[in-house]
Protein backbone atom coordinates (compact mmCIF):
# COMPACT_ATOMS: atom_id res chain seq x y z
CA UNK A 1 0.00 0.00 0.00
CA UNK A 2 1.39 3.37 -1.04
CA UNK A 3 1.28 6.13 1.53
CA UNK A 4 2.37 9.75 1.46
CA UNK A 5 3.05 11.57 4.71
CA UNK A 6 3.65 15.31 4.85
CA UNK A 7 5.43 17.11 7.64
CA UNK A 8 7.00 20.45 8.37
CA UNK A 9 3.95 22.67 8.50
CA UNK A 10 3.29 25.10 11.29
CA UNK A 11 2.78 28.70 12.29
CA UNK A 12 5.22 31.24 10.93
CA UNK A 13 5.36 35.02 10.80
CA UNK A 14 5.16 37.13 7.69
CA UNK A 15 8.40 36.81 5.76
CA UNK A 16 9.39 33.59 7.47
CA UNK A 17 10.35 30.24 6.00
CA UNK A 18 9.26 26.63 6.25
CA UNK A 19 10.40 23.39 4.64
CA UNK A 20 7.76 20.80 3.95
CA UNK A 21 8.66 17.15 3.51
CA UNK A 22 6.72 14.38 1.85
CA UNK A 23 7.87 10.88 2.58
CA UNK A 24 6.43 7.94 0.74
CA UNK A 25 6.20 4.31 1.65
CA UNK A 26 5.18 1.31 -0.36
CA UNK A 27 6.84 2.52 -3.55
CA UNK A 28 9.74 0.83 -5.26
CA UNK A 29 12.57 2.98 -6.52
CA UNK A 30 11.73 2.57 -10.21
CA UNK A 31 8.14 3.63 -9.65
CA UNK A 32 9.04 6.63 -7.53
CA UNK A 33 11.74 7.76 -9.93
CA UNK A 34 9.27 7.70 -12.82
CA UNK A 35 6.63 9.62 -10.91
CA UNK A 36 5.85 13.30 -10.90
CA UNK A 37 5.73 14.73 -7.40
CA UNK A 38 3.71 17.80 -6.69
CA UNK A 39 2.55 20.05 -3.89
CA UNK A 40 -0.97 21.41 -3.83
CA UNK A 41 -2.64 23.67 -1.32
CA UNK A 42 -6.12 24.53 -0.25
CA UNK A 43 -6.72 27.76 1.60
CA UNK A 44 -9.80 28.69 3.61
CA UNK A 45 -12.84 28.75 1.36
CA UNK A 46 -10.65 28.16 -1.69
CA UNK A 47 -10.27 25.38 -4.20
CA UNK A 48 -7.23 23.15 -4.14
CA UNK A 49 -4.52 24.55 -6.38
CA UNK A 50 -1.22 23.32 -7.76
CA UNK A 51 1.73 25.00 -6.09
CA UNK A 52 4.71 23.23 -7.65
CA UNK A 53 5.63 20.03 -9.42
CA UNK A 54 8.79 18.15 -10.30
CA UNK A 55 8.85 15.39 -12.86
CA UNK A 56 11.08 12.38 -13.34
CA UNK A 57 13.64 14.52 -15.18
CA UNK A 58 13.66 17.01 -12.29
CA UNK A 59 11.94 19.63 -14.38
CA UNK A 60 9.97 21.96 -12.17
CA UNK A 61 6.90 24.11 -12.56
CA UNK A 62 5.49 26.69 -10.18
CA UNK A 63 2.32 28.64 -9.71
CA UNK A 64 2.89 32.29 -10.54
CA UNK A 65 2.07 33.26 -6.97
CA UNK A 66 5.04 31.35 -5.55
CA UNK A 67 7.69 31.76 -8.23
CA UNK A 68 10.92 33.02 -6.76
CA UNK A 69 9.83 32.18 -3.21
CA UNK A 70 9.22 28.41 -3.23
CA UNK A 71 11.51 25.62 -4.39
CA UNK A 72 10.45 22.04 -4.97
CA UNK A 73 12.96 19.21 -4.90
CA UNK A 74 13.04 15.45 -4.65
CA UNK A 75 15.23 12.62 -3.47
CA UNK A 76 14.61 9.41 -5.31
CA UNK A 77 16.84 7.44 -2.96
CA UNK A 78 14.73 8.59 -0.01
CA UNK A 79 11.45 8.35 -1.94
CA UNK A 80 10.73 11.89 -0.78
CA UNK A 81 9.83 15.33 -2.04
CA UNK A 82 10.32 18.69 -0.43
CA UNK A 83 8.99 22.21 -0.65
CA UNK A 84 11.19 25.03 0.58
CA UNK A 85 9.04 28.09 1.23
CA UNK A 86 10.60 31.49 1.80
CA UNK A 87 9.26 34.99 2.28
CA UNK A 88 5.91 33.59 3.31
CA UNK A 89 2.81 35.72 3.04
CA UNK A 90 -0.59 35.44 4.74
CA UNK A 91 -2.00 34.37 1.37
CA UNK A 92 0.13 31.24 1.63
CA UNK A 93 -1.93 30.05 4.58
CA UNK A 94 -3.41 26.71 3.56
CA UNK A 95 -3.31 23.00 4.01
CA UNK A 96 -0.51 21.71 1.81
CA UNK A 97 -0.88 18.31 0.18
CA UNK A 98 1.70 16.10 -1.43
CA UNK A 99 0.76 14.25 -4.61
CA UNK A 100 2.39 11.39 -6.47
CA UNK A 101 1.41 10.74 -10.06
CA UNK A 102 2.79 7.62 -11.67
CA UNK A 103 2.61 7.92 -15.45
CA UNK A 104 -0.99 9.14 -15.13
CA UNK A 105 -1.91 5.58 -14.23
CA UNK A 106 -1.86 5.88 -10.46
CA UNK A 107 -2.34 8.93 -8.27
CA UNK A 108 -1.90 9.27 -4.53
CA UNK A 109 -2.39 12.01 -1.95
CA UNK A 110 -1.08 12.66 1.50
CA UNK A 111 -3.24 13.76 4.39
CA UNK A 112 -1.98 17.34 4.32
CA UNK A 113 -0.06 19.62 6.63
CA UNK A 114 -1.27 23.02 7.83
CA UNK A 115 0.75 26.13 7.11
CA UNK A 116 -0.35 29.34 8.78
CA UNK A 117 1.33 32.66 8.12
CA UNK A 118 0.56 35.41 10.60
CA UNK A 119 0.87 39.08 9.84
PDB file of C-alpha atoms in Angstrom:
ATOM      1  CA  UNK A   1       0.000   0.000   0.000  1.00  0.00           C
ATOM      2  CA  UNK A   2       1.387   3.374  -1.044  1.00  0.00           C
ATOM      3  CA  UNK A   3       1.277   6.132   1.525  1.00  0.00           C
ATOM      4  CA  UNK A   4       2.369   9.752   1.464  1.00  0.00           C
ATOM      5  CA  UNK A   5       3.052  11.573   4.714  1.00  0.00           C
ATOM      6  CA  UNK A   6       3.652  15.310   4.845  1.00  0.00           C
ATOM      7  CA  UNK A   7       5.432  17.105   7.639  1.00  0.00           C
ATOM      8  CA  UNK A   8       6.999  20.454   8.370  1.00  0.00           C
ATOM      9  CA  UNK A   9       3.955  22.667   8.502  1.00  0.00           C
ATOM     10  CA  UNK A  10       3.290  25.103  11.294  1.00  0.00           C
ATOM     11  CA  UNK A  11       2.784  28.697  12.291  1.00  0.00           C
ATOM     12  CA  UNK A  12       5.220  31.244  10.934  1.00  0.00           C
ATOM     13  CA  UNK A  13       5.364  35.015  10.795  1.00  0.00           C
ATOM     14  CA  UNK A  14       5.160  37.125   7.685  1.00  0.00           C
ATOM     15  CA  UNK A  15       8.405  36.810   5.761  1.00  0.00           C
ATOM     16  CA  UNK A  16       9.392  33.587   7.466  1.00  0.00           C
ATOM     17  CA  UNK A  17      10.354  30.238   6.005  1.00  0.00           C
ATOM     18  CA  UNK A  18       9.261  26.627   6.249  1.00  0.00           C
ATOM     19  CA  UNK A  19      10.395  23.394   4.642  1.00  0.00           C
ATOM     20  CA  UNK A  20       7.764  20.797   3.950  1.00  0.00           C
ATOM     21  CA  UNK A  21       8.660  17.151   3.506  1.00  0.00           C
ATOM     22  CA  UNK A  22       6.717  14.383   1.849  1.00  0.00           C
ATOM     23  CA  UNK A  23       7.865  10.881   2.581  1.00  0.00           C
ATOM     24  CA  UNK A  24       6.435   7.940   0.736  1.00  0.00           C
ATOM     25  CA  UNK A  25       6.201   4.314   1.646  1.00  0.00           C
ATOM     26  CA  UNK A  26       5.179   1.309  -0.359  1.00  0.00           C
ATOM     27  CA  UNK A  27       6.839   2.523  -3.555  1.00  0.00           C
ATOM     28  CA  UNK A  28       9.735   0.832  -5.260  1.00  0.00           C
ATOM     29  CA  UNK A  29      12.573   2.976  -6.518  1.00  0.00           C
ATOM     30  CA  UNK A  30      11.732   2.569 -10.207  1.00  0.00           C
ATOM     31  CA  UNK A  31       8.145   3.628  -9.650  1.00  0.00           C
ATOM     32  CA  UNK A  32       9.038   6.630  -7.530  1.00  0.00           C
ATOM     33  CA  UNK A  33      11.743   7.755  -9.935  1.00  0.00           C
ATOM     34  CA  UNK A  34       9.275   7.698 -12.817  1.00  0.00           C
ATOM     35  CA  UNK A  35       6.625   9.619 -10.912  1.00  0.00           C
ATOM     36  CA  UNK A  36       5.846  13.299 -10.896  1.00  0.00           C
ATOM     37  CA  UNK A  37       5.730  14.725  -7.402  1.00  0.00           C
ATOM     38  CA  UNK A  38       3.709  17.802  -6.685  1.00  0.00           C
ATOM     39  CA  UNK A  39       2.548  20.049  -3.894  1.00  0.00           C
ATOM     40  CA  UNK A  40      -0.975  21.409  -3.830  1.00  0.00           C
ATOM     41  CA  UNK A  41      -2.637  23.669  -1.320  1.00  0.00           C
ATOM     42  CA  UNK A  42      -6.123  24.533  -0.252  1.00  0.00           C
ATOM     43  CA  UNK A  43      -6.722  27.757   1.599  1.00  0.00           C
ATOM     44  CA  UNK A  44      -9.795  28.692   3.612  1.00  0.00           C
ATOM     45  CA  UNK A  45     -12.838  28.754   1.357  1.00  0.00           C
ATOM     46  CA  UNK A  46     -10.655  28.160  -1.692  1.00  0.00           C
ATOM     47  CA  UNK A  47     -10.267  25.375  -4.201  1.00  0.00           C
ATOM     48  CA  UNK A  48      -7.232  23.150  -4.137  1.00  0.00           C
ATOM     49  CA  UNK A  49      -4.521  24.550  -6.385  1.00  0.00           C
ATOM     50  CA  UNK A  50      -1.223  23.320  -7.756  1.00  0.00           C
ATOM     51  CA  UNK A  51       1.734  25.000  -6.093  1.00  0.00           C
ATOM     52  CA  UNK A  52       4.709  23.231  -7.651  1.00  0.00           C
ATOM     53  CA  UNK A  53       5.634  20.034  -9.424  1.00  0.00           C
ATOM     54  CA  UNK A  54       8.787  18.147 -10.299  1.00  0.00           C
ATOM     55  CA  UNK A  55       8.848  15.391 -12.856  1.00  0.00           C
ATOM     56  CA  UNK A  56      11.081  12.382 -13.337  1.00  0.00           C
ATOM     57  CA  UNK A  57      13.636  14.523 -15.175  1.00  0.00           C
ATOM     58  CA  UNK A  58      13.658  17.010 -12.288  1.00  0.00           C
ATOM     59  CA  UNK A  59      11.942  19.629 -14.384  1.00  0.00           C
ATOM     60  CA  UNK A  60       9.968  21.962 -12.172  1.00  0.00           C
ATOM     61  CA  UNK A  61       6.901  24.112 -12.561  1.00  0.00           C
ATOM     62  CA  UNK A  62       5.485  26.685 -10.182  1.00  0.00           C
ATOM     63  CA  UNK A  63       2.321  28.641  -9.707  1.00  0.00           C
ATOM     64  CA  UNK A  64       2.890  32.290 -10.536  1.00  0.00           C
ATOM     65  CA  UNK A  65       2.070  33.263  -6.973  1.00  0.00           C
ATOM     66  CA  UNK A  66       5.038  31.351  -5.548  1.00  0.00           C
ATOM     67  CA  UNK A  67       7.694  31.761  -8.229  1.00  0.00           C
ATOM     68  CA  UNK A  68      10.919  33.022  -6.758  1.00  0.00           C
ATOM     69  CA  UNK A  69       9.833  32.178  -3.215  1.00  0.00           C
ATOM     70  CA  UNK A  70       9.219  28.410  -3.228  1.00  0.00           C
ATOM     71  CA  UNK A  71      11.512  25.617  -4.387  1.00  0.00           C
ATOM     72  CA  UNK A  72      10.448  22.041  -4.973  1.00  0.00           C
ATOM     73  CA  UNK A  73      12.963  19.207  -4.896  1.00  0.00           C
ATOM     74  CA  UNK A  74      13.041  15.449  -4.647  1.00  0.00           C
ATOM     75  CA  UNK A  75      15.232  12.620  -3.467  1.00  0.00           C
ATOM     76  CA  UNK A  76      14.612   9.408  -5.308  1.00  0.00           C
ATOM     77  CA  UNK A  77      16.839   7.440  -2.962  1.00  0.00           C
ATOM     78  CA  UNK A  78      14.727   8.594  -0.013  1.00  0.00           C
ATOM     79  CA  UNK A  79      11.447   8.353  -1.936  1.00  0.00           C
ATOM     80  CA  UNK A  80      10.732  11.894  -0.783  1.00  0.00           C
ATOM     81  CA  UNK A  81       9.831  15.335  -2.038  1.00  0.00           C
ATOM     82  CA  UNK A  82      10.322  18.691  -0.430  1.00  0.00           C
ATOM     83  CA  UNK A  83       8.990  22.215  -0.653  1.00  0.00           C
ATOM     84  CA  UNK A  84      11.188  25.031   0.581  1.00  0.00           C
ATOM     85  CA  UNK A  85       9.035  28.091   1.226  1.00  0.00           C
ATOM     86  CA  UNK A  86      10.605  31.491   1.803  1.00  0.00           C
ATOM     87  CA  UNK A  87       9.262  34.989   2.281  1.00  0.00           C
ATOM     88  CA  UNK A  88       5.912  33.589   3.309  1.00  0.00           C
ATOM     89  CA  UNK A  89       2.813  35.718   3.045  1.00  0.00           C
ATOM     90  CA  UNK A  90      -0.587  35.445   4.743  1.00  0.00           C
ATOM     91  CA  UNK A  91      -2.003  34.374   1.374  1.00  0.00           C
ATOM     92  CA  UNK A  92       0.134  31.242   1.631  1.00  0.00           C
ATOM     93  CA  UNK A  93      -1.932  30.048   4.577  1.00  0.00           C
ATOM     94  CA  UNK A  94      -3.412  26.709   3.565  1.00  0.00           C
ATOM     95  CA  UNK A  95      -3.315  22.995   4.007  1.00  0.00           C
ATOM     96  CA  UNK A  96      -0.509  21.708   1.813  1.00  0.00           C
ATOM     97  CA  UNK A  97      -0.881  18.312   0.177  1.00  0.00           C
ATOM     98  CA  UNK A  98       1.702  16.104  -1.432  1.00  0.00           C
ATOM     99  CA  UNK A  99       0.762  14.249  -4.606  1.00  0.00           C
ATOM    100  CA  UNK A 100       2.392  11.391  -6.474  1.00  0.00           C
ATOM    101  CA  UNK A 101       1.411  10.741 -10.064  1.00  0.00           C
ATOM    102  CA  UNK A 102       2.788   7.617 -11.670  1.00  0.00           C
ATOM    103  CA  UNK A 103       2.612   7.919 -15.450  1.00  0.00           C
ATOM    104  CA  UNK A 104      -0.993   9.139 -15.127  1.00  0.00           C
ATOM    105  CA  UNK A 105      -1.910   5.581 -14.228  1.00  0.00           C
ATOM    106  CA  UNK A 106      -1.862   5.882 -10.464  1.00  0.00           C
ATOM    107  CA  UNK A 107      -2.335   8.927  -8.266  1.00  0.00           C
ATOM    108  CA  UNK A 108      -1.902   9.267  -4.526  1.00  0.00           C
ATOM    109  CA  UNK A 109      -2.392  12.011  -1.952  1.00  0.00           C
ATOM    110  CA  UNK A 110      -1.084  12.661   1.502  1.00  0.00           C
ATOM    111  CA  UNK A 111      -3.238  13.763   4.389  1.00  0.00           C
ATOM    112  CA  UNK A 112      -1.979  17.341   4.319  1.00  0.00           C
ATOM    113  CA  UNK A 113      -0.056  19.625   6.628  1.00  0.00           C
ATOM    114  CA  UNK A 114      -1.268  23.017   7.834  1.00  0.00           C
ATOM    115  CA  UNK A 115       0.753  26.134   7.108  1.00  0.00           C
ATOM    116  CA  UNK A 116      -0.355  29.337   8.783  1.00  0.00           C
ATOM    117  CA  UNK A 117       1.329  32.663   8.125  1.00  0.00           C
ATOM    118  CA  UNK A 118       0.563  35.413  10.596  1.00  0.00           C
ATOM    119  CA  UNK A 119       0.865  39.083   9.840  1.00  0.00           C
TER     120      UNK A 119
END
